Coordinates of C-alpha atoms in Angstrom, one line a residue:
M1 CA 40.8 -64.8 -14.9
D2 CA 39.9 -61.9 -13.1
I3 CA 40.8 -62.2 -9.2
E4 CA 37.4 -61.0 -8.1
F5 CA 35.8 -63.9 -10.5
R6 CA 37.8 -66.5 -9.2
R7 CA 37.1 -65.7 -5.6
I8 CA 33.6 -65.5 -6.2
E9 CA 33.6 -68.7 -8.2
K10 CA 35.6 -70.8 -5.5
S11 CA 33.0 -69.0 -2.9
M12 CA 30.0 -70.4 -4.7
I13 CA 31.1 -73.9 -5.5
A14 CA 32.4 -74.6 -2.3
Q15 CA 29.2 -73.7 -0.7
A16 CA 27.0 -75.4 -3.2
Q17 CA 29.0 -78.5 -2.4
Q18 CA 28.3 -78.5 1.7
R19 CA 24.6 -78.5 0.8
A20 CA 24.6 -80.9 -2.5
A21 CA 23.9 -84.4 -2.2
P22 CA 26.7 -86.9 -2.6
R23 CA 26.4 -87.5 -6.1
E24 CA 26.1 -83.4 -6.7
K25 CA 29.3 -83.1 -4.5
A26 CA 31.3 -85.4 -7.0
D27 CA 30.8 -83.0 -10.2
H28 CA 33.2 -80.6 -8.5
P29 CA 36.5 -80.9 -6.8
G30 CA 36.7 -79.4 -3.3
I31 CA 37.6 -75.8 -2.9
K32 CA 38.3 -73.8 0.1
D33 CA 35.5 -71.3 1.3
D34 CA 35.6 -67.7 1.2
S35 CA 33.6 -65.2 3.0
L36 CA 33.4 -63.1 0.0
L37 CA 29.8 -64.4 -0.7
S38 CA 27.0 -65.1 1.5
R39 CA 27.1 -68.6 3.3
H40 CA 23.4 -68.8 2.7
I41 CA 23.6 -69.3 -0.8
Q42 CA 22.4 -72.6 -2.1
R43 CA 22.2 -75.0 -4.9
G44 CA 18.7 -76.6 -3.8
N45 CA 16.2 -77.7 -6.2
R46 CA 14.0 -74.6 -5.3
Q47 CA 16.9 -72.2 -6.4
Q48 CA 17.8 -74.0 -9.4
T49 CA 14.5 -74.0 -10.6
Y50 CA 14.3 -70.2 -10.2
S51 CA 17.9 -69.7 -11.7
R52 CA 16.7 -71.5 -14.7
R53 CA 13.7 -69.3 -15.3
V54 CA 15.8 -66.5 -14.7
T55 CA 18.2 -67.4 -17.4
R56 CA 15.3 -68.1 -19.9
S57 CA 14.4 -64.4 -19.6
F58 CA 17.3 -63.0 -21.3
L59 CA 19.4 -65.8 -22.9
K60 CA 18.1 -66.9 -26.2
N61 CA 20.2 -70.3 -27.1
E62 CA 22.5 -71.0 -24.0
S63 CA 22.0 -72.3 -20.5
P64 CA 24.5 -71.8 -17.8
N65 CA 26.7 -74.6 -16.2
F66 CA 26.2 -73.4 -12.8
I67 CA 24.0 -70.6 -11.3
S68 CA 23.9 -69.4 -7.8
V69 CA 21.1 -66.8 -7.0
H70 CA 20.8 -64.7 -3.5
Q71 CA 17.5 -62.5 -3.5
P72 CA 18.3 -58.7 -2.9
S73 CA 16.9 -57.1 0.1
D74 CA 17.1 -53.7 1.5
S75 CA 16.1 -54.6 5.2
L76 CA 18.1 -56.8 7.7
G77 CA 15.3 -59.2 8.6
Q78 CA 16.9 -62.0 10.6
T79 CA 20.8 -60.8 10.1
D80 CA 21.2 -58.6 12.9
N81 CA 23.6 -61.0 14.6
I82 CA 25.7 -61.7 11.5
P83 CA 29.0 -59.8 11.2
D84 CA 28.8 -56.8 8.5
G85 CA 31.0 -58.6 6.3
E86 CA 29.2 -61.8 6.2
L87 CA 25.9 -60.4 5.0
P88 CA 24.3 -61.5 1.7
S89 CA 25.9 -60.6 -1.5
D90 CA 23.2 -59.7 -3.8
C91 CA 24.9 -61.5 -6.9
V92 CA 24.3 -64.0 -9.6
L93 CA 27.2 -65.6 -11.3
F94 CA 26.8 -67.0 -14.8
Y95 CA 28.9 -69.7 -16.6
I96 CA 28.1 -68.9 -20.0
P97 CA 29.9 -69.2 -23.5
S98 CA 31.6 -65.8 -24.5
R99 CA 29.6 -65.7 -27.7
S100 CA 26.1 -65.4 -25.7
I101 CA 27.5 -62.9 -22.9
Q102 CA 28.3 -60.8 -26.0
S103 CA 25.0 -61.2 -27.9
D104 CA 22.3 -61.7 -25.6
I105 CA 23.3 -59.4 -22.7
L106 CA 26.2 -56.9 -23.8
D107 CA 24.6 -56.3 -27.1
S108 CA 21.1 -56.3 -26.4
P109 CA 19.1 -53.7 -26.8
V110 CA 16.2 -54.7 -24.8
L111 CA 18.1 -56.1 -21.7
S112 CA 16.6 -54.4 -18.3
R113 CA 19.3 -52.4 -17.0
P114 CA 18.8 -51.9 -13.5
N115 CA 21.3 -54.4 -12.3
R116 CA 25.3 -53.9 -12.6
Y117 CA 27.5 -56.4 -14.9
S118 CA 31.1 -57.5 -14.9
F119 CA 32.2 -60.2 -17.3
D120 CA 35.4 -61.8 -18.1
L121 CA 34.8 -63.4 -21.7
A122 CA 37.9 -65.5 -21.7
A123 CA 36.7 -67.6 -18.3
N124 CA 32.7 -67.4 -20.0
L125 CA 31.6 -65.7 -16.7
L126 CA 29.3 -63.4 -16.2
L127 CA 29.0 -61.6 -12.6
V128 CA 25.3 -59.5 -12.2
K129 CA 24.9 -57.5 -9.2
M130 CA 21.1 -56.9 -8.3
V131 CA 20.7 -53.3 -7.5
T132 CA 18.2 -52.6 -4.0
I133 CA 16.4 -49.6 -3.8
I134 CA 18.4 -48.0 -1.5
H135 CA 21.8 -48.6 -3.7
S136 CA 19.8 -47.1 -6.5
D137 CA 18.7 -44.2 -4.5
I138 CA 21.9 -43.2 -3.3
G139 CA 23.6 -43.1 -7.0
Q140 CA 20.7 -41.3 -8.1
F141 CA 20.7 -38.4 -5.3
V142 CA 24.6 -37.9 -5.6
N143 CA 24.1 -37.5 -9.4
L144 CA 21.5 -35.1 -9.1
A145 CA 23.4 -33.1 -6.5
L146 CA 26.6 -33.2 -8.5
S147 CA 24.5 -32.3 -11.8
R148 CA 23.2 -29.2 -10.0
I149 CA 26.4 -27.7 -9.0
I150 CA 28.0 -28.3 -12.4
T151 CA 24.9 -26.4 -13.9
Q152 CA 25.6 -23.7 -11.7
M153 CA 28.9 -23.4 -13.1
G154 CA 27.5 -22.9 -16.4
L155 CA 28.8 -26.7 -17.7
A156 CA 25.8 -28.7 -17.9
A157 CA 26.6 -29.0 -21.6
C158 CA 30.1 -30.1 -21.0
V159 CA 29.3 -33.2 -18.8
R160 CA 28.9 -36.5 -20.1
F161 CA 27.0 -39.1 -17.7
Y162 CA 28.2 -42.9 -17.9
A163 CA 25.5 -44.1 -15.4
G164 CA 24.9 -48.0 -16.6
A165 CA 27.4 -47.7 -19.4
T166 CA 29.7 -50.8 -19.9
I167 CA 33.2 -49.8 -19.7
R168 CA 35.1 -52.8 -21.2
E169 CA 39.1 -53.5 -21.8
V170 CA 40.5 -56.4 -23.9
G171 CA 37.7 -59.2 -22.8
R172 CA 36.8 -57.9 -19.7
G173 CA 34.2 -55.0 -18.5
K174 CA 32.4 -53.4 -15.6
E175 CA 29.4 -51.1 -15.2
G176 CA 29.8 -48.6 -12.3
D177 CA 26.9 -47.1 -10.4
Q178 CA 27.4 -43.8 -11.8
G179 CA 30.3 -42.1 -13.9
W180 CA 30.8 -39.1 -15.4
G181 CA 33.4 -37.5 -17.8
P182 CA 33.9 -34.5 -20.0
L183 CA 31.7 -33.8 -22.9
P184 CA 33.5 -33.7 -25.5
V185 CA 36.3 -36.4 -24.8
P186 CA 39.6 -34.2 -25.2
R187 CA 41.8 -35.7 -27.8
G188 CA 44.4 -38.5 -26.6
F189 CA 42.2 -39.4 -23.9
P190 CA 39.7 -42.6 -23.9
D191 CA 36.1 -42.6 -23.9
K192 CA 35.8 -43.5 -20.2
P193 CA 34.1 -41.8 -17.1
T194 CA 36.8 -39.7 -15.4
V195 CA 35.2 -39.8 -12.1
T196 CA 33.1 -42.8 -10.7
L197 CA 30.7 -44.0 -8.0
E198 CA 30.4 -47.2 -6.1
V199 CA 27.8 -47.7 -3.7
G200 CA 28.0 -50.9 -0.9
V201 CA 25.0 -52.0 0.6
S202 CA 25.4 -55.6 1.2
E203 CA 28.8 -55.3 -0.1
S204 CA 31.8 -55.5 2.0
H205 CA 34.7 -52.8 2.3
I206 CA 36.9 -55.6 0.7
K207 CA 34.6 -55.9 -2.4
L208 CA 34.3 -51.8 -2.8
Q209 CA 38.1 -51.6 -2.7
R210 CA 38.4 -53.9 -5.7
D211 CA 36.0 -51.9 -7.5
V212 CA 38.2 -48.9 -6.6
H213 CA 41.1 -50.5 -8.0
W214 CA 39.5 -51.5 -11.5
W215 CA 38.2 -48.2 -12.0
L216 CA 41.6 -46.8 -11.1
H217 CA 43.6 -48.9 -13.0
P218 CA 45.5 -47.0 -16.1
A219 CA 44.9 -50.3 -18.1
K220 CA 41.3 -51.0 -16.8
G221 CA 38.8 -48.2 -15.8
S222 CA 41.7 -45.5 -16.1
A223 CA 39.5 -43.2 -14.0
N224 CA 41.0 -40.0 -12.2
T225 CA 38.8 -40.3 -9.1
T226 CA 36.2 -43.1 -7.5
V227 CA 34.0 -42.2 -4.6
T228 CA 32.7 -44.8 -2.7
I229 CA 29.8 -44.8 -0.4
K230 CA 29.3 -47.9 2.2
V231 CA 25.9 -48.4 3.9
D232 CA 26.2 -49.9 7.2
R233 CA 23.1 -52.4 7.3
K234 CA 22.5 -52.2 11.2
R235 CA 22.7 -48.7 12.5
P236 CA 22.7 -45.4 10.8
R237 CA 25.8 -44.9 9.6
L238 CA 27.4 -44.0 6.0
M239 CA 31.1 -44.4 5.4
I240 CA 32.1 -42.1 2.5
D241 CA 35.7 -42.3 0.6
R242 CA 37.4 -40.2 -2.4
W243 CA 40.2 -42.6 -3.9
E244 CA 42.7 -41.5 -6.3
R245 CA 46.1 -42.6 -7.8
I246 CA 48.9 -40.6 -6.3
D247 CA 52.4 -41.7 -7.5
G248 CA 51.2 -45.1 -8.9
V249 CA 49.7 -45.7 -5.5
I250 CA 45.6 -46.1 -5.0
Q251 CA 44.9 -44.4 -1.9
S252 CA 42.1 -42.9 0.3
T253 CA 42.4 -38.9 -0.1
Q254 CA 39.2 -38.1 1.6
Q255 CA 36.9 -39.7 4.4
I256 CA 33.9 -38.9 6.0
E257 CA 31.9 -40.6 8.2
I258 CA 28.1 -39.7 8.8
S259 CA 26.2 -41.3 11.7
K260 CA 23.3 -40.3 14.3
V261 CA 24.0 -41.1 17.8
N262 CA 20.8 -40.6 20.1
G263 CA 19.1 -38.8 17.2
R264 CA 21.9 -36.3 16.4
M265 CA 23.6 -35.9 13.2
E266 CA 27.5 -36.6 13.4
M267 CA 30.0 -35.8 10.5
T268 CA 33.7 -36.2 10.8
N269 CA 33.8 -33.7 7.5
D270 CA 31.8 -30.9 6.4
S271 CA 31.8 -31.7 2.9
L272 CA 32.8 -34.1 -0.3
T273 CA 35.2 -32.7 -2.7
I274 CA 35.8 -33.8 -6.3
P275 CA 38.5 -31.8 -8.1
F276 CA 37.3 -30.1 -10.9
E277 CA 40.4 -31.2 -13.2
S278 CA 40.0 -34.6 -12.2
L279 CA 36.4 -34.5 -14.0
F280 CA 37.0 -32.0 -16.9
L281 CA 40.4 -32.9 -17.5
R282 CA 41.5 -29.2 -17.3
Q283 CA 42.0 -26.4 -14.9
P284 CA 39.1 -24.3 -13.7
A285 CA 38.8 -20.7 -15.1
G286 CA 36.3 -18.0 -14.5
N287 CA 33.8 -18.9 -11.8
E288 CA 34.7 -22.7 -12.5
D289 CA 35.8 -24.5 -8.9
D290 CA 36.2 -28.3 -7.3
I291 CA 32.5 -29.8 -7.3
T292 CA 31.7 -29.6 -3.6
L293 CA 28.6 -31.6 -1.6
D294 CA 28.5 -29.8 1.4
R295 CA 27.3 -30.4 4.4
E296 CA 23.6 -29.7 3.9
T297 CA 23.7 -32.3 1.2
L298 CA 25.5 -34.7 2.8
Q299 CA 23.0 -34.6 5.9
E300 CA 20.2 -35.0 3.1
L301 CA 21.9 -37.9 1.8
G302 CA 22.2 -39.7 5.3
D303 CA 18.1 -38.7 6.3
R304 CA 17.3 -40.1 3.4
T305 CA 18.9 -43.2 3.5
W306 CA 18.2 -44.2 7.0
R307 CA 14.2 -43.4 6.3
L308 CA 14.7 -46.2 3.5
Q309 CA 16.1 -48.3 5.7
R310 CA 13.8 -47.9 8.6
L311 CA 16.6 -47.0 11.1

């Protein structure tokens, strides 16, 4: 079972036990709590009813043994005094037979795709991350900015887009917020994105780092570069990292902090650079060069994000 799934499973069960009736507590052994998910996740009658309704919307034949739901939210509401790492995580964890994960979700042509999915067929687990407006807007903005630069180099027909695509490896899989790769895929390379983007609104830095490790692991996502954008939910600040595997070690090769202090925009780096070779799996030629999101683009990203947050 994937480590992330195991941690989420333990957290959900432990937090459900704290609020369940004595009879319900007997159904699950005690498991140490974990801060990965919000402490507000419940297993009360109201949320159980809602969970069953969600399940019926896309599962044909099976009912999960346990579901925990937390509604997505783009505003802080009453969470100003909660540390950022403990803010709500907008996830649903399903215990479903692997055949239903495969037939009713992964292979479904009618399933709504605004959410992001990770799964472990051997463990019968499906993790659904509900995408918020801010989350979606950042992903689309970066995709459009990158596409504009690639088009200016005359390579619009040479890039493949993997947003929402399920990337699989031996019974497990994951969907990134955005992904790009060469078109066509060079001989000898997997049909997977070479560059990926993960956006964190409610997710912690630790959760984003787990995503990075999945994407850059040669036996899993096998990407060359992953960009993460962490949104501060309490003040106008974005943390952007470019991650790569160098000599077998995953490390941040570029960091940018965008913030607003006393109404003035501040940035620790003027641009975000994605190496040309990392995306297209070849050296640049002619007018081709690294893909660079300049200062103006990053400023616009910050401004629009903070407007959506009403900060």
